[in-house]
Coordinates of C-alpha atoms and ligand atoms in Angstrom, one line a residue:
M995 CA 0.0 0.0 0.0
E996 CA 1.1 3.5 -0.7
N997 CA 2.0 6.2 1.7
D998 CA -0.8 8.2 3.3
L999 CA -1.9 11.0 1.1
K1000 CA -2.9 14.4 2.4
F1001 CA -5.7 16.3 0.9
S1002 CA -5.4 20.1 0.5
K1003 CA -8.7 21.0 -1.2
A1004 CA -12.4 20.1 -1.4
I1005 CA -15.2 21.0 -3.7
V1006 CA -18.6 21.3 -2.2
R1007 CA -22.0 22.5 -3.5
K1008 CA -24.6 24.2 -1.3
P1009 CA -27.9 22.4 -1.1
G1010 CA -30.7 23.9 -3.1
K1011 CA -34.4 24.3 -2.1
S1012 CA -35.1 21.6 -4.8
M1013 CA -33.4 19.1 -2.6
V1014 CA -36.8 18.0 -1.4
N1015 CA -37.2 16.4 -4.8
G1016 CA -33.9 14.4 -4.4
L1017 CA -33.7 10.7 -5.0
T1018 CA -34.3 8.6 -1.9
S1019 CA -35.1 5.2 -0.6
S1020 CA -34.8 6.1 3.1
N1021 CA -38.4 6.6 4.2
L1022 CA -37.2 9.2 6.7
G1023 CA -39.4 12.0 5.3
L1024 CA -38.6 15.2 3.4
P1025 CA -35.4 17.1 4.3
D1026 CA -35.7 20.5 5.9
Y1027 CA -33.9 23.0 3.7
D1028 CA -32.9 25.5 6.4
K1029 CA -31.6 22.8 8.6
A1030 CA -29.7 21.2 5.6
V1031 CA -28.0 24.6 5.0
E1032 CA -27.0 24.8 8.6
Q1033 CA -25.6 21.2 8.5
H1034 CA -23.8 22.0 5.3
N1035 CA -22.2 25.1 6.7
A1036 CA -21.0 23.0 9.7
Y1037 CA -19.6 20.5 7.2
V1038 CA -17.7 23.2 5.3
N1039 CA -16.4 24.7 8.6
T1040 CA -15.1 21.3 9.6
L1041 CA -13.3 20.9 6.3
L1042 CA -11.7 24.3 6.8
D1043 CA -10.7 23.2 10.4
C1044 CA -9.1 20.1 8.9
G1045 CA -6.8 22.5 6.9
L1046 CA -8.5 22.2 3.5
T1047 CA -9.2 25.0 1.0
V1048 CA -12.9 24.7 0.3
I1049 CA -14.2 25.6 -3.1
E1050 CA -17.9 26.2 -2.4
L1051 CA -20.2 26.2 -5.4
E1052 CA -23.6 27.9 -5.4
A1053 CA -26.7 25.7 -5.2
D1054 CA -28.0 24.4 -8.5
E1055 CA -31.8 24.2 -8.3
N1056 CA -32.0 22.3 -11.6
Y1057 CA -30.4 19.3 -9.9
P1058 CA -32.0 18.3 -6.6
D1059 CA -29.1 15.9 -5.7
S1060 CA -26.3 18.2 -6.8
T1061 CA -25.1 18.8 -3.3
F1062 CA -23.8 15.2 -3.4
V1063 CA -20.8 16.3 -5.6
E1064 CA -18.8 13.2 -4.8
D1065 CA -20.7 11.2 -7.4
T1066 CA -19.7 13.4 -10.4
A1067 CA -16.0 13.0 -10.5
L1068 CA -13.1 10.9 -9.4
L1069 CA -10.1 13.1 -8.5
T1070 CA -6.8 11.3 -8.3
L1071 CA -3.3 12.5 -7.8
S1072 CA -2.7 12.2 -11.5
C1073 CA -5.9 12.9 -13.3
A1074 CA -9.6 13.7 -12.9
I1075 CA -12.3 11.4 -14.3
I1076 CA -15.7 13.1 -14.9
T1077 CA -18.3 10.4 -14.4
N1078 CA -21.5 9.6 -16.1
P1079 CA -24.0 9.3 -13.2
G1080 CA -26.3 6.3 -13.3
A1081 CA -29.4 8.2 -12.4
L1082 CA -30.7 10.2 -15.4
S1083 CA -31.9 13.0 -13.1
R1084 CA -28.3 13.5 -12.1
R1085 CA -26.5 13.3 -15.4
G1086 CA -26.5 17.0 -16.1
E1087 CA -24.6 17.7 -12.9
I1088 CA -21.3 16.8 -14.6
V1089 CA -21.3 19.8 -16.9
D1090 CA -20.7 22.4 -14.2
I1091 CA -18.4 20.2 -12.2
K1092 CA -16.2 19.6 -15.3
S1093 CA -15.7 23.4 -15.6
V1094 CA -14.7 23.6 -12.0
V1095 CA -12.4 20.6 -12.1
E1096 CA -10.7 22.0 -15.2
K1097 CA -9.3 24.8 -13.1
Y1098 CA -7.3 22.3 -11.0
Y1099 CA -6.4 19.5 -13.4
S1100 CA -4.8 19.4 -16.8
D1101 CA -5.5 15.7 -17.4
I1102 CA -9.3 15.2 -17.5
E1103 CA -11.0 12.1 -18.7
E1104 CA -14.7 11.4 -19.1
I1105 CA -16.8 8.2 -18.8
Q1106 CA -18.9 7.7 -21.9
S1107 CA -22.4 6.1 -22.3
P1108 CA -23.4 3.3 -22.2
G1109 CA -21.0 3.3 -19.3
T1110 CA -22.3 4.7 -16.1
V1111 CA -20.4 5.6 -12.9
D1112 CA -21.2 7.3 -9.7
A1113 CA -17.9 8.0 -7.9
G1114 CA -19.6 7.2 -4.6
D1115 CA -18.9 3.7 -5.9
I1116 CA -15.2 4.3 -6.0
M1117 CA -12.9 3.9 -3.0
M1118 CA -9.3 5.1 -3.3
V1119 CA -6.6 3.1 -1.4
G1120 CA -3.3 4.5 -2.4
S1121 CA -2.8 3.9 -6.1
H1122 CA -5.6 1.3 -6.2
F1123 CA -9.3 2.0 -6.7
Y1124 CA -12.1 -0.4 -5.7
I1125 CA -15.1 0.1 -8.0
G1126 CA -18.5 -1.1 -6.8
L1127 CA -20.9 -2.5 -9.4
S1128 CA -24.2 -1.1 -8.3
E1129 CA -27.5 0.1 -9.8
R1130 CA -25.6 3.3 -10.6
T1131 CA -22.2 2.0 -11.8
N1132 CA -22.2 -0.6 -14.6
I1133 CA -19.5 -2.9 -15.8
N1134 CA -18.9 -0.9 -18.9
G1135 CA -18.4 2.2 -16.8
A1136 CA -16.1 0.4 -14.4
E1137 CA -14.0 -1.0 -17.2
Q1138 CA -13.6 2.5 -18.7
V1139 CA -12.4 3.7 -15.3
I1140 CA -9.9 0.9 -15.0
R1141 CA -8.6 1.6 -18.5
I1142 CA -8.1 5.3 -17.7
L1143 CA -6.4 4.5 -14.4
H1144 CA -3.9 2.3 -16.2
K1145 CA -2.9 5.2 -18.4
Y1146 CA -1.7 7.0 -15.2
D1147 CA 0.0 3.9 -13.6
L1148 CA -3.0 3.5 -11.3
T1149 CA -5.0 0.3 -10.9
G1150 CA -8.6 -0.7 -10.3
S1151 CA -10.7 -3.7 -9.5
T1152 CA -14.5 -4.3 -9.2
V1153 CA -16.6 -5.3 -6.2
D1154 CA -20.2 -6.6 -6.6
L1155 CA -22.9 -4.9 -4.6
E1156 CA -26.1 -6.6 -3.6
N1157 CA -28.0 -4.1 -1.4
M1158 CA -26.1 -0.9 -0.9
L1159 CA -26.7 2.3 -2.9
H1160 CA -22.9 2.8 -3.4
L1161 CA -19.7 1.1 -2.5
K1162 CA -18.9 3.8 0.1
T1163 CA -22.3 3.4 1.7
G1164 CA -20.7 0.5 3.5
L1165 CA -17.0 1.1 3.3
A1166 CA -14.6 3.9 4.3
Y1167 CA -10.8 3.8 4.0
L1168 CA -9.1 5.6 6.9
E1169 CA -5.5 5.2 5.5
N1170 CA -2.9 3.1 7.5
K1171 CA -4.7 0.0 6.3
N1172 CA -7.7 0.7 8.4
L1173 CA -11.0 0.0 6.7
V1174 CA -14.4 0.7 8.1
V1175 CA -16.7 -2.1 6.9
C1176 CA -20.4 -2.7 7.3
G1177 CA -23.1 -5.1 6.0
E1178 CA -22.5 -7.1 2.8
F1179 CA -18.8 -6.2 2.7
L1180 CA -18.0 -7.9 6.0
G1181 CA -16.1 -11.1 5.2
D1182 CA -15.5 -10.1 1.6
P1183 CA -12.1 -11.6 0.6
A1184 CA -11.3 -8.5 -1.4
F1185 CA -10.7 -6.7 1.9
K1186 CA -9.0 -9.5 3.9
D1187 CA -5.6 -7.7 4.1
F1188 CA -7.1 -4.6 5.8
S1189 CA -7.4 -4.0 9.5
I1190 CA -11.2 -4.0 9.7
I1191 CA -13.3 -1.6 11.8
E1192 CA -16.6 -3.4 11.9
I1193 CA -19.8 -1.3 12.0
P1194 CA -22.9 -3.1 13.3
E1195 CA -26.0 -3.0 11.2
V1196 CA -27.8 -0.6 13.7
E1197 CA -25.1 2.0 12.9
S1198 CA -24.8 1.2 9.2
Y1199 CA -25.3 4.9 8.2
A1200 CA -22.0 5.7 10.0
A1201 CA -20.0 3.4 7.8
N1202 CA -19.9 6.4 5.4
C1203 CA -17.3 8.4 7.2
V1204 CA -14.4 10.5 5.9
W1205 CA -10.7 10.5 6.7
I1206 CA -9.1 13.9 6.3
N1207 CA -5.5 14.4 7.2
D1208 CA -5.6 12.0 10.2
K1209 CA -9.0 13.3 11.5
V1210 CA -12.1 11.2 10.8
I1211 CA -15.5 12.8 10.4
I1212 CA -18.4 10.6 11.4
P1213 CA -22.2 11.4 11.5
A1214 CA -23.4 12.3 15.0
G1215 CA -25.4 9.8 17.0
F1216 CA -23.4 6.6 16.4
P1217 CA -21.6 5.8 19.7
I1218 CA -20.2 2.3 18.7
T1219 CA -18.7 3.8 15.5
K1220 CA -17.2 6.7 17.5
Q1221 CA -15.6 4.3 20.0
R1222 CA -14.2 1.9 17.4
V1223 CA -12.7 4.7 15.2
S1224 CA -11.3 6.5 18.3
E1225 CA -9.7 3.3 19.5
K1226 CA -7.7 3.2 16.3
G1227 CA -6.1 6.5 17.4
Y1228 CA -8.0 8.9 15.2
S1229 CA -9.3 12.2 16.3
V1230 CA -13.1 11.9 15.6
I1231 CA -15.3 14.8 14.7
E1232 CA -19.1 14.3 14.7
L1233 CA -21.5 16.2 12.4
D1234 CA -25.3 16.2 12.4
M1235 CA -26.2 14.8 9.0
S1236 CA -30.0 14.1 9.5
E1237 CA -31.2 16.1 6.5
F1238 CA -28.8 14.5 4.0
Q1239 CA -29.5 11.0 5.5
K1240 CA -33.1 11.5 4.4
L1241 CA -31.8 11.6 0.8
D1242 CA -29.5 8.5 1.2
G1243 CA -26.5 10.9 1.3
G1244 CA -23.6 10.5 3.7
L1245 CA -20.5 12.5 4.7
S1246 CA -18.3 11.5 1.8
C1247 CA -21.0 12.4 -0.7
L1248 CA -20.9 16.1 0.2
S1249 CA -17.4 16.7 -1.1
L1250 CA -14.7 16.0 -3.6
R1251 CA -11.5 15.9 -1.7
F1252 CA -8.1 16.2 -3.5
Ligands
CIR228 C1 -28.8 9.8 -4.9 O1 -29.6 8.9 -4.8 O2 -28.1 9.9 -5.9 C2 -28.7 10.9 -3.8 N1 -30.0 11.1 -3.2 C3 -27.7 10.4 -2.8 C4 -26.3 10.3 -3.3 C5 -25.4 9.8 -2.3 N2 -24.0 9.9 -2.8 C6 -23.1 9.0 -2.4 O3 -23.4 8.1 -1.7 N3 -21.9 9.2 -2.9

């Protein structure tokens, strides 16, 4: 495995009022826009506290799920890959994201139909990228990602998903070989060489947490996760994510870190 990398920047997008029309399977009710804005502000402040420069984009009311910027691009140390989101209602999000990413990357690649990819399905572990095959990311899209990665001396492999929305709904890499794992990924031989931090089903939402420069951000209200991640020596920051959870969105989904 590679040396730990340090992120210096993050791209985020403010939630829009249209977020109430976002895709969801959660049955937790409609998100409250004002509360979501507050939670998003707290998220941005936390990224700043972690030492990142935050590029904050204005809300885009045309795309109810556009605050979940993570799905629109894969940002690696060598290149950026603009995805082709699996949900039709999200496909147009990539146009604006591409224009932002172009300011920071000279090597930009794009996934082409019929390939579809949501980058929430891609987990970076050093120079290797695990790509979940989900309802959003198909094999054609995953193979395009792997081909592109090879051009830049990076590697990728696929992981089958049964129930989760995205790969990182149930996995989070915390560097130093530490991997947060929940649900269907527990016991998966693909992850046998990691030091596993198991998240019980009752706290499954907290499996989507984020490592930023040796701090780990987890959603508030998940004491077992907090304890298990803290025990590994990380400084843990908790954020209230209730309004984004209503749209199946987790902490990683709200930013592109690079
Ligand atoms: C969607 O279904 O696309 C959004 N409501 C949630 C996206 C969450 N993104 C992620 O897990 N990377």
